[in-house]
Amino acid sequence: MKEFTLKPSISDGNLQIDYQKELNAEQMDVVQDGEGSCLVLAGAGSGKTRTITYRVAYLIERGVAPENILLVTFTNKAAKEMLQRVEMLLGRYPTGLWGGTFHSIANRVLRKYAAQVSRTPNFTILDTEDSKDLIKVCIKELKIDTTARRFPSPAKLYGILSYARNAAKNLREVIEKKHPNFADIIPLIERIGDLYESRKLAADAVDFDDLLLLWRGLLRDNAGVRERLSAQFQYILVDEYQDTNVIQADIIRQLASHHQNVLVVGDDAQSIYSFRAAEIRNILNFPQAFFNTKTFRLTTNYRSTPEILELANSVIAQNQEQFKKELQAVCAGFEKPNVVPAANSAQEAQYIADQILTLRDEGVAMPEMAVLFRAAFHSQALEFELMRRDIPYEYRGGMKFFERAHIKDVIAHLRIVGNCKDESAWLRVLGLQNGVGLVTAGKIFDQLRVCKTIDEVAALDLKLGTKAENGWKNLMATIRKMIAGNRLPGDMIKVAAAGDYRDYLEAEYPDFMERLEDLEQFAIFAEGYDNLVKFLDEVTLTEDYGAVREKAEPLDDERIILSTVHQAKGLEWDTVFVMNLSEGKFPNQRALDEDGGLEEERRLFYVAATRARRHLFLTYPIVAGYDTLAISQPSRFLLELPEELVEQVRLKQPVMQKPSAWEDEEITIVLDDLGEEMSKKKPSPGSFLREISDL
């Protein structure tokens, strides 16, 4: 290892910043002693950003030239915030400092060394949409008949190719493991990938993944460039190191090869992005990858109450693959987190809405309250309840439930059953079929105008072209199954979500399993209705109401936050509800089937809990559905908690009223603590997905 000695240009006595006053002892150790290879394990709410920015300011005050410092972040926002803080500390902007995301710094390096990576300095960067468009061109050039079967969409193909590259895995291996339904067309996908690469090269263009791969290739293959860059960057600081993939980690190793002054900051307990190819082993194996690593722990938490932190510490202690640490609270004690079993998703939503209004009346601002969930479909019942109560909300990380395309697709199927003259619904559903474009869909609908009922439509024998005829037959097979039974909305949703439409989702969307889970929740919700017209009326009116409200009040700041846990990372609120904590939902059943999946799910729960400052509510429904007694087991993460750490909330024994369509009936469900006795009747995980696959 080559030595680099810090030579201050000003004496310690003349330092402008009073580090001892501004930092706690843990942070001060990092700032003063961060020489060599350093791993900073920064717990939630422990002042990670503060520590990094003070370390940068400290280096500059001690005489390190800004151009010899590399500060790598994961978002442009984080980079900008850190540089602004450094500027405020120093009283001047650190001109010359290399600060930014992996991709932005890669771009800067590659512009300078473009010839060494077979590009010109004026190469074009393709955004995600550009990449999808180019893949579409490749499919056309290869003359692939995408109508012969459900062929992956450009978006789906881009996701597969991108994951393989960022995870440094063989494309065939990725498809066989993560997308087995496409195993028979692996050679075609490989040809598309090869053509995509050659077309980018011919166009002197790179995509986001290329920026990282070309930068790593430059450092690996060109010893002169590697030596110049690694000699220039005397100090390297990396934020959120637990989120790096194998390509990014290798880049850092190459850049640190000269001085070995690399300080990475992260929290293995918050590594939750493996689906994006983030590799937790980068942080877990850092001490083995870098010589004489010094490990620092930031465990003083300035965010949450002791009661919340005791719960978080207890949860994460169950993980085996981790650096052990316990967060210590600065805040005064307040109240224990509440565990709340609800009769079903409707009562869970009612309880959360009640608490939101109560807390608002007690002085908690609406934007200081957040409801977090493992997957987007978990929020459906709550969104419905909030809209009915006129409680405004902001949805983070995606579209509101009834605005999502797949929900609208299935509603359109139900609309044509209820009204076979619904032209817009027919055009939407027909447009989903292979071989049916907008013009053909219009011609088909013209032939349907003579029909007065959906049964008459199902009996028609239309004359169509070969491709369109196949699409029409597939649609009619689905419609006939939908109308063959009792025509209850919930049953028809299950049928519509199965078969050909399921294949469509898998081919079209990278997140098709999440979309199927959305439809599962939608079907469960629809079980509360025995009349299709009433169901469509309520859904449609609610949908319109939500759209009108959003347009009418775009500047309404008095909104609670609804968010997936992944989107909530790095944020905090006074009050947090973590909902749908049922086994198979959170933790997610599919994640449990993957290597390391359980521990990542537990880290996700840890992240959710540590977003709360004072109030933490953990809720789950005991019964899955409205009219069924399919009992859900509480999440194992709840069962792992020592009883003394939580307050068990026993709701009143409810007489659960079914929605408007069932006003003459009721069911009674008796609650017990955590539903442990009922959990013996737990349905098999993923039963809905298997059910719709078998239809």
XYZ file of C-alpha atoms in Angstrom, residues 64-635:
572
model
C -6.327 18.354 1.027
C -7.136 19.885 -2.359
C -10.824 19.414 -3.301
C -9.865 17.843 -6.643
C -8.176 15.044 -4.690
C -11.446 14.083 -2.979
C -14.090 11.830 -4.535
C -17.528 11.791 -2.902
C -19.881 9.174 -4.385
C -23.611 9.098 -3.650
C -26.647 7.306 -5.045
C -28.815 10.278 -5.934
C -28.139 13.710 -7.367
C -30.191 15.154 -4.524
C -27.906 13.591 -1.912
C -24.781 14.822 -3.719
C -26.159 18.354 -3.977
C -27.176 18.388 -0.317
C -23.757 17.218 0.852
C -21.866 19.739 -1.264
C -24.130 22.539 -0.033
C -23.452 21.524 3.561
C -19.699 21.485 2.916
C -19.988 24.959 1.395
C -21.846 26.225 4.463
C -19.244 24.750 6.801
C -16.255 26.151 4.905
C -17.806 29.457 3.877
C -16.867 28.731 0.260
C -17.785 26.221 -2.411
C -15.295 23.306 -2.620
C -14.444 23.994 -6.262
C -12.827 21.004 -7.922
C -14.267 18.368 -5.610
C -15.565 15.325 -7.479
C -19.011 14.779 -6.039
C -21.984 12.992 -7.583
C -23.654 9.698 -8.341
C -21.799 6.682 -9.696
C -23.354 7.360 -13.094
C -22.574 11.077 -13.228
C -18.948 10.544 -12.241
C -18.667 7.680 -14.731
C -19.932 10.021 -17.453
C -17.326 12.617 -16.525
C -14.500 10.060 -16.634
C -15.666 8.469 -19.875
C -15.919 11.818 -21.671
C -12.230 12.290 -20.943
C -11.156 8.763 -21.870
C -13.752 8.020 -24.553
C -11.248 6.715 -27.105
C -10.068 4.016 -24.705
C -13.606 2.599 -24.529
C -14.294 2.836 -28.292
C -16.490 5.911 -28.023
C -16.091 9.556 -29.041
C -16.215 12.354 -26.433
C -19.635 13.289 -27.832
C -21.319 9.953 -27.168
C -25.044 10.025 -26.425
C -26.555 8.767 -23.176
C -29.783 6.846 -23.647
C -32.388 7.173 -20.927
C -34.662 4.265 -20.048
C -37.295 5.186 -22.628
C -34.620 5.531 -25.329
C -33.337 2.068 -24.468
C -36.811 0.545 -24.692
C -37.346 2.190 -28.085
C -34.038 0.814 -29.368
C -34.910 -2.679 -28.158
C -38.202 -2.366 -30.040
C -36.204 -1.576 -33.189
C -34.038 -4.645 -32.588
C -37.104 -6.872 -32.301
C -38.396 -5.514 -35.596
C -35.037 -5.914 -37.331
C -34.818 -9.539 -36.231
C -38.332 -10.049 -37.668
C -39.560 -11.698 -34.486
C -43.249 -12.488 -34.570
C -44.350 -11.116 -31.219
C -47.954 -12.136 -31.883
C -47.224 -15.844 -32.164
C -47.075 -16.009 -28.370
C -46.952 -13.578 -25.482
C -43.518 -12.142 -26.225
C -41.747 -9.984 -23.604
C -42.321 -6.266 -24.073
C -39.334 -3.932 -24.642
C -39.717 -2.770 -21.032
C -39.581 -6.334 -19.773
C -36.570 -7.175 -21.957
C -34.747 -4.043 -20.832
C -35.333 -5.009 -17.195
C -33.982 -8.517 -17.741
C -30.906 -7.324 -19.645
C -30.207 -4.566 -17.133
C -30.439 -6.830 -14.095
C -28.084 -9.388 -15.650
C -25.499 -6.717 -16.390
C -25.657 -5.017 -12.979
C -25.547 -8.338 -11.148
C -22.707 -9.526 -13.427
C -24.650 -12.714 -14.145
C -25.139 -14.756 -17.272
C -28.315 -13.793 -19.118
C -29.411 -17.409 -19.461
C -28.966 -17.953 -15.719
C -31.060 -14.889 -14.893
C -33.901 -15.944 -17.186
C -33.950 -19.552 -15.982
C -34.026 -18.470 -12.339
C -36.170 -15.338 -12.377
C -38.210 -15.637 -15.590
C -38.640 -19.364 -16.279
C -41.675 -18.709 -18.479
C -39.286 -17.280 -21.089
C -36.803 -20.167 -20.954
C -37.897 -21.456 -24.376
C -37.013 -18.145 -26.060
C -33.634 -17.566 -24.406
C -31.796 -17.728 -27.769
C -34.101 -15.005 -29.125
C -33.550 -12.797 -26.083
C -29.791 -13.299 -26.387
C -29.947 -12.235 -30.063
C -31.922 -9.127 -29.121
C -29.351 -8.325 -26.429
C -26.459 -8.737 -28.864
C -28.114 -6.565 -31.505
C -28.975 -3.947 -28.888
C -25.295 -3.759 -27.918
C -24.071 -3.488 -31.513
C -26.641 -0.816 -32.368
C -25.582 1.284 -29.375
C -21.958 1.004 -30.430
C -22.772 1.958 -34.029
C -24.746 4.976 -32.802
C -21.961 6.029 -30.400
C -24.492 5.756 -27.585
C -24.436 4.304 -24.086
C -27.189 3.471 -21.623
C -27.038 3.852 -17.841
C -25.611 0.368 -17.348
C -22.890 1.035 -19.927
C -21.657 4.002 -17.907
C -20.741 1.677 -15.045
C -19.519 -1.214 -17.178
C -17.341 0.953 -19.402
C -15.873 2.754 -16.384
C -15.013 -0.550 -14.737
C -13.583 -1.885 -17.996
C -11.459 1.238 -18.374
C -9.987 0.804 -14.891
C -9.407 -2.919 -15.313
C -7.933 -2.886 -18.807
C -5.938 0.346 -18.856
C -3.291 0.373 -16.139
C -2.210 3.918 -17.001
C -5.675 5.382 -16.566
C -6.239 3.384 -13.385
C -2.982 4.665 -11.907
C -3.730 8.300 -12.824
C -7.227 8.252 -11.348
C -6.335 6.278 -8.237
C -3.368 8.591 -7.629
C -5.568 11.665 -8.067
C -8.242 10.531 -5.605
C -6.337 10.618 -2.359
C -9.567 10.266 -0.411
C -12.663 8.370 -1.553
C -15.929 8.544 0.380
C -18.943 6.411 -0.607
C -22.440 6.912 0.778
C -25.058 4.102 1.114
C -22.477 1.429 0.434
C -24.945 -1.341 1.284
C -26.795 -0.452 -1.935
C -23.861 -0.938 -4.301
C -23.857 -3.722 -6.881
C -20.824 -5.827 -7.757
C -19.834 -3.483 -10.614
C -19.831 -0.404 -8.381
C -17.899 -2.160 -5.622
C -15.231 -3.217 -8.117
C -14.938 0.366 -9.386
C -14.265 1.589 -5.848
C -11.627 -1.103 -5.302
C -9.837 -0.056 -8.491
C -9.947 3.654 -7.624
C -8.656 3.029 -4.105
C -5.723 0.904 -5.287
C -3.118 3.689 -4.925
C -3.792 5.423 -1.595
C -6.187 2.940 0.047
C -7.943 5.891 1.682
C -11.487 4.685 1.113
C -14.232 5.409 3.611
C -17.585 3.755 2.965
C -20.681 4.605 4.956
C -23.729 2.387 5.125
C -25.950 0.156 7.197
C -26.173 -3.530 6.427
C -29.435 -3.540 8.405
C -30.960 -1.326 5.714
C -29.886 -3.289 2.639
C -33.248 -3.790 0.863
C -32.607 -3.459 -2.868
C -31.460 -6.882 -4.046
C -34.159 -6.760 -6.740
C -32.094 -3.952 -8.302
C -28.946 -6.121 -8.080
C -27.668 -4.473 -4.879
C -25.270 -6.909 -3.198
C -25.221 -6.925 0.620
C -21.983 -8.899 0.618
C -20.177 -5.765 -0.560
C -20.578 -4.224 2.885
C -20.449 -7.474 4.869
C -17.160 -8.482 3.207
C -15.590 -5.019 3.170
C -13.090 -5.844 5.953
C -11.860 -8.824 3.910
C -11.706 -6.854 0.650
C -9.656 -3.943 2.017
C -6.401 -4.123 3.939
C -6.424 -3.258 7.689
C -10.002 -1.986 7.708
C -11.030 0.167 10.651
C -14.697 -0.241 11.607
C -16.702 2.591 13.176
C -20.246 2.367 14.509
C -22.706 5.246 14.629
C -25.427 4.025 16.976
C -26.660 7.214 18.649
C -30.127 7.736 17.195
C -31.542 11.264 17.132
C -34.877 10.332 15.558
C -36.905 7.797 17.503
C -38.048 7.175 21.055
C -36.359 4.478 23.173
C -39.462 2.303 22.870
C -39.326 2.294 19.075
C -35.597 1.601 19.057
C -35.955 -1.299 21.489
C -38.394 -2.872 19.063
C -36.116 -2.219 16.076
C -33.077 -3.636 17.877
C -35.032 -6.734 18.839
C -36.224 -7.297 15.276
C -32.881 -6.992 13.538
C -31.098 -9.100 16.165
C -32.813 -12.127 14.595
C -30.661 -11.804 11.460
C -27.494 -13.888 11.270
C -25.762 -12.122 8.348
C -24.994 -8.738 9.908
C -22.702 -6.520 11.913
C -24.152 -6.498 15.408
C -25.074 -3.077 16.783
C -27.805 -1.550 18.925
C -29.274 1.881 18.401
C -29.300 4.145 21.456
C -31.941 6.844 21.842
C -31.355 10.509 22.561
C -35.081 11.304 22.630
C -37.115 10.961 25.826
C -39.362 7.978 26.402
C -42.895 8.179 25.073
C -45.131 5.150 24.397
C -44.731 1.566 23.309
C -45.440 0.670 19.689
C -48.976 -0.656 19.281
C -49.738 -4.051 17.720
C -53.279 -4.050 16.351
C -55.028 -7.179 15.008
C -58.077 -6.225 12.931
C -60.931 -8.455 11.850
C -60.137 -7.942 8.156
C -58.649 -5.396 5.792
C -61.754 -3.205 6.036
C -61.512 -2.900 9.817
C -57.754 -2.396 9.556
C -58.385 0.535 7.211
C -61.088 1.921 9.514
C -58.759 1.753 12.513
C -55.948 3.556 10.707
C -58.324 6.268 9.483
C -59.705 6.697 13.034
C -56.207 7.096 14.458
C -55.216 9.597 11.776
C -58.170 11.819 12.634
C -57.566 11.445 16.385
C -53.878 12.349 16.064
C -54.760 15.297 13.835
C -57.099 16.582 16.543
C -54.286 16.143 19.064
C -52.040 18.407 17.008
C -50.029 16.036 14.793
C -49.812 17.580 11.322
C -51.190 15.416 8.526
C -47.907 15.387 6.529
C -46.215 14.074 9.694
C -48.180 10.830 9.405
C -47.314 7.993 7.022
C -48.790 4.591 6.278
C -46.202 2.128 5.003
C -46.744 -1.230 3.322
C -44.682 -4.013 1.788
C -46.328 -3.889 -1.644
C -48.511 -1.415 -3.477
C -51.608 -3.623 -3.483
C -51.720 -3.601 0.344
C -53.047 -0.037 0.327
C -56.241 -0.658 -1.655
C -58.716 -1.012 1.227
C -57.138 1.936 3.029
C -57.273 4.176 -0.037
C -60.949 3.389 -0.400
C -61.577 4.217 3.254
C -59.599 7.470 3.115
C -61.489 8.652 0.047
C -64.830 7.825 1.618
C -63.887 9.829 4.703
C -62.485 12.751 2.723
C -58.993 12.298 4.206
C -56.530 13.612 1.603
C -53.420 11.587 0.926
C -50.319 11.579 -1.238
C -49.236 8.283 -2.751
C -45.478 7.748 -3.010
C -43.826 5.228 -5.274
C -46.509 4.707 -7.888
C -50.057 5.452 -8.908
C -53.098 5.292 -6.686
C -54.793 1.918 -6.714
C -57.738 2.585 -9.020
C -55.547 4.531 -11.466
C -53.283 1.553 -12.233
C -53.506 0.151 -15.744
C -54.081 -3.474 -14.761
C -56.896 -2.507 -12.391
C -58.528 -0.518 -15.205
C -58.038 -3.480 -17.559
C -59.922 -5.847 -15.269
C -62.625 -3.278 -14.547
C -63.090 -2.989 -18.317
C -63.695 -6.759 -18.489
C -66.403 -6.394 -15.845
C -67.912 -3.382 -17.593
C -68.532 -5.292 -20.819
C -70.217 -8.069 -18.839
C -72.473 -5.496 -17.204
C -73.085 -3.492 -20.391
C -72.146 -5.091 -23.705
C -72.635 -1.741 -25.503
C -69.794 -0.062 -23.544
C -67.574 0.926 -26.491
C -64.656 2.353 -24.513
C -64.456 -0.794 -22.362
C -64.505 -3.003 -25.472
C -61.742 -0.983 -27.136
C -59.561 -1.257 -24.026
C -60.064 -5.013 -23.634
C -59.690 -5.763 -27.352
C -56.480 -3.739 -27.433
C -54.945 -6.210 -24.986
C -55.326 -9.099 -27.417
C -52.626 -10.345 -29.766
C -53.247 -9.309 -33.363
C -55.884 -6.677 -32.516
C -54.992 -3.041 -33.134
C -57.163 0.030 -32.688
C -58.642 -0.132 -36.207
C -59.447 -3.846 -35.916
C -60.925 -3.294 -32.443
C -63.266 -0.677 -33.911
C -64.366 -3.035 -36.669
C -65.033 -5.794 -34.152
C -67.137 -3.486 -32.002
C -69.183 -2.480 -35.048
C -70.171 -6.149 -35.407
C -71.158 -6.316 -31.716
C -73.605 -3.420 -31.860
C -76.507 -5.753 -32.700
C -76.125 -7.589 -29.376
C -78.189 -6.625 -26.338
C -76.505 -8.901 -23.748
C -73.072 -10.339 -23.143
C -74.555 -13.816 -23.676
C -75.443 -12.844 -27.246
C -71.896 -11.591 -27.769
C -70.480 -14.881 -26.484
C -72.589 -16.763 -29.036
C -71.400 -14.724 -32.026
C -69.269 -16.261 -34.763
C -67.265 -13.317 -36.089
C -65.329 -13.364 -39.354
C -61.852 -11.984 -38.707
C -58.307 -12.250 -39.975
C -56.184 -15.087 -38.582
C -54.261 -13.057 -35.981
C -57.277 -11.064 -34.854
C -59.384 -14.223 -34.725
C -56.959 -15.853 -32.290
C -57.087 -12.788 -30.060
C -60.897 -12.716 -30.211
C -61.149 -16.416 -29.351
C -58.863 -15.966 -26.327
C -60.960 -13.049 -25.100
C -64.228 -14.929 -25.586
C -62.851 -17.926 -23.700
C -62.260 -15.608 -20.741
C -65.654 -13.891 -21.050
C -67.495 -17.230 -21.204
C -65.756 -18.353 -18.004
C -66.684 -15.053 -16.346
C -70.392 -15.413 -17.159
C -70.636 -19.169 -16.640
C -70.998 -18.929 -12.876
C -72.917 -16.686 -10.510
C -71.373 -13.525 -11.980
C -70.191 -12.201 -8.623
C -67.607 -9.414 -9.061
C -64.944 -11.173 -6.995
C -65.204 -14.411 -8.957
C -65.165 -12.607 -12.299
C -62.052 -10.656 -11.326
C -60.265 -13.939 -10.584
C -61.213 -15.271 -14.010
C -60.230 -12.052 -15.811
C -56.847 -12.073 -14.025
C -56.124 -15.609 -15.158
C -55.091 -17.264 -18.387
C -54.405 -15.006 -21.320
C -54.377 -11.777 -19.306
C -51.895 -13.256 -16.843
C -49.629 -14.103 -19.805
C -50.072 -10.537 -21.052
C -48.939 -9.102 -17.705
C -45.908 -11.366 -17.534
C -44.821 -10.454 -21.048
C -45.508 -6.740 -20.692
C -44.309 -5.693 -17.241
C -41.125 -6.316 -15.236
C -43.235 -6.238 -12.037
C -45.984 -8.559 -13.229
C -46.105 -10.516 -9.943
C -46.832 -7.303 -8.040
C -49.612 -6.568 -10.516
C -51.097 -10.018 -9.965
C -51.012 -9.331 -6.232
C -52.843 -6.064 -6.872
C -55.546 -8.093 -8.603
C -55.635 -10.555 -5.717
C -56.385 -7.710 -3.327
C -58.962 -6.320 -5.753
C -60.716 -9.698 -5.917
C -60.758 -9.953 -2.124
C -62.211 -6.473 -1.885
C -64.887 -7.359 -4.462
C -66.044 -10.307 -2.351
C -68.035 -7.741 -0.405
C -70.432 -7.230 -3.322
C -73.071 -9.519 -4.784
C -74.212 -7.102 -7.475
C -71.992 -6.166 -10.422
C -73.707 -2.849 -11.176
C -73.424 -1.624 -7.584
C -69.787 -2.705 -7.470
C -68.906 -0.857 -10.691
C -70.848 2.214 -9.540
C -68.934 2.451 -6.280
C -65.533 1.795 -7.839
C -66.120 4.235 -10.692
C -67.509 6.999 -8.488
C -64.615 6.604 -6.088
C -62.146 6.699 -8.962
C -63.718 9.852 -10.427
C -63.817 11.472 -7.002
C -60.133 10.843 -6.474
C -59.259 12.320 -9.876
C -61.427 15.403 -9.315
C -59.987 16.004 -5.889
C -56.416 15.753 -7.123
C -57.058 18.298 -9.850
C -59.006 20.623 -7.575
C -56.479 20.692 -4.745
C -52.992 20.246 -6.210
C -51.415 22.416 -3.530
C -53.088 20.785 -0.522
C -50.314 20.332 2.042
C -52.596 18.721 4.596
C -52.178 15.198 3.260
C -50.972 12.050 4.924
C -48.373 9.966 3.126
C -48.976 6.490 1.732
C -45.807 4.735 0.640
C -44.136 1.416 0.062
C -41.346 0.770 2.555
C -38.779 0.822 -0.249
C -39.834 4.353 -1.197
C -39.774 5.467 2.454
C -36.119 4.632 3.090
C -34.238 7.728 4.233
C -37.415 9.523 5.322
C -39.031 9.981 8.726
C -42.358 10.996 10.255
C -43.798 11.659 13.693
C -46.295 8.826 13.247
C -45.936 5.662 11.177
C -48.448 2.900 10.533
C -47.034 -0.334 9.103
C -50.008 -2.245 7.748
C -50.855 -5.715 6.445
C -48.275 -7.410 8.634
C -49.572 -10.870 7.765
C -47.425 -13.890 7.022
C -47.005 -14.244 3.270
C -47.661 -10.528 2.772
C -44.947 -9.031 4.981
C -42.670 -10.960 4.767
C -43.506 -11.467 1.111
C -43.892 -15.125 0.212
C -41.938 -14.885 -3.036
C -39.032 -13.232 -1.247
C -38.961 -16.074 1.272
C -38.319 -18.499 -1.578
C -35.077 -16.717 -2.544
C -31.636 -17.096 -0.979
C -31.302 -14.543 1.814
C -34.891 -13.465 1.255
C -36.070 -13.797 4.855
C -33.254 -11.662 6.220
C -33.851 -8.968 3.603
C -37.558 -8.949 4.477
C -36.635 -8.524 8.133
C -34.352 -5.634 7.195
C -37.272 -4.115 5.317
C -39.432 -4.330 8.451
C -36.579 -2.754 10.425
C -36.455 0.129 7.940
C -40.216 0.614 8.272
C -40.118 0.704 12.074
C -37.205 3.154 12.221
C -39.036 5.743 10.098
C -41.168 6.652 13.161
C -40.203 9.315 15.661
C -42.921 8.983 18.351
C -45.914 6.861 17.319
C -45.591 3.424 15.715
C -48.633 1.281 14.888
C -48.240 -2.264 13.555
C -51.498 -3.576 12.100
C -52.690 -6.685 10.313
C -55.990 -8.287 9.276
C -56.879 -11.667 10.772
C -59.321 -12.618 8.031
C -58.379 -12.420 4.361
C -61.540 -11.234 2.643
C -65.019 -10.095 3.548
C -67.220 -13.178 3.439
C -64.619 -15.904 3.894
C -62.962 -17.223 7.032
C -59.528 -17.749 5.489
C -57.424 -16.936 8.529
C -54.158 -15.062 8.099
C -51.280 -15.712 10.452
C -49.626 -12.588 11.867
C -46.221 -11.827 10.435
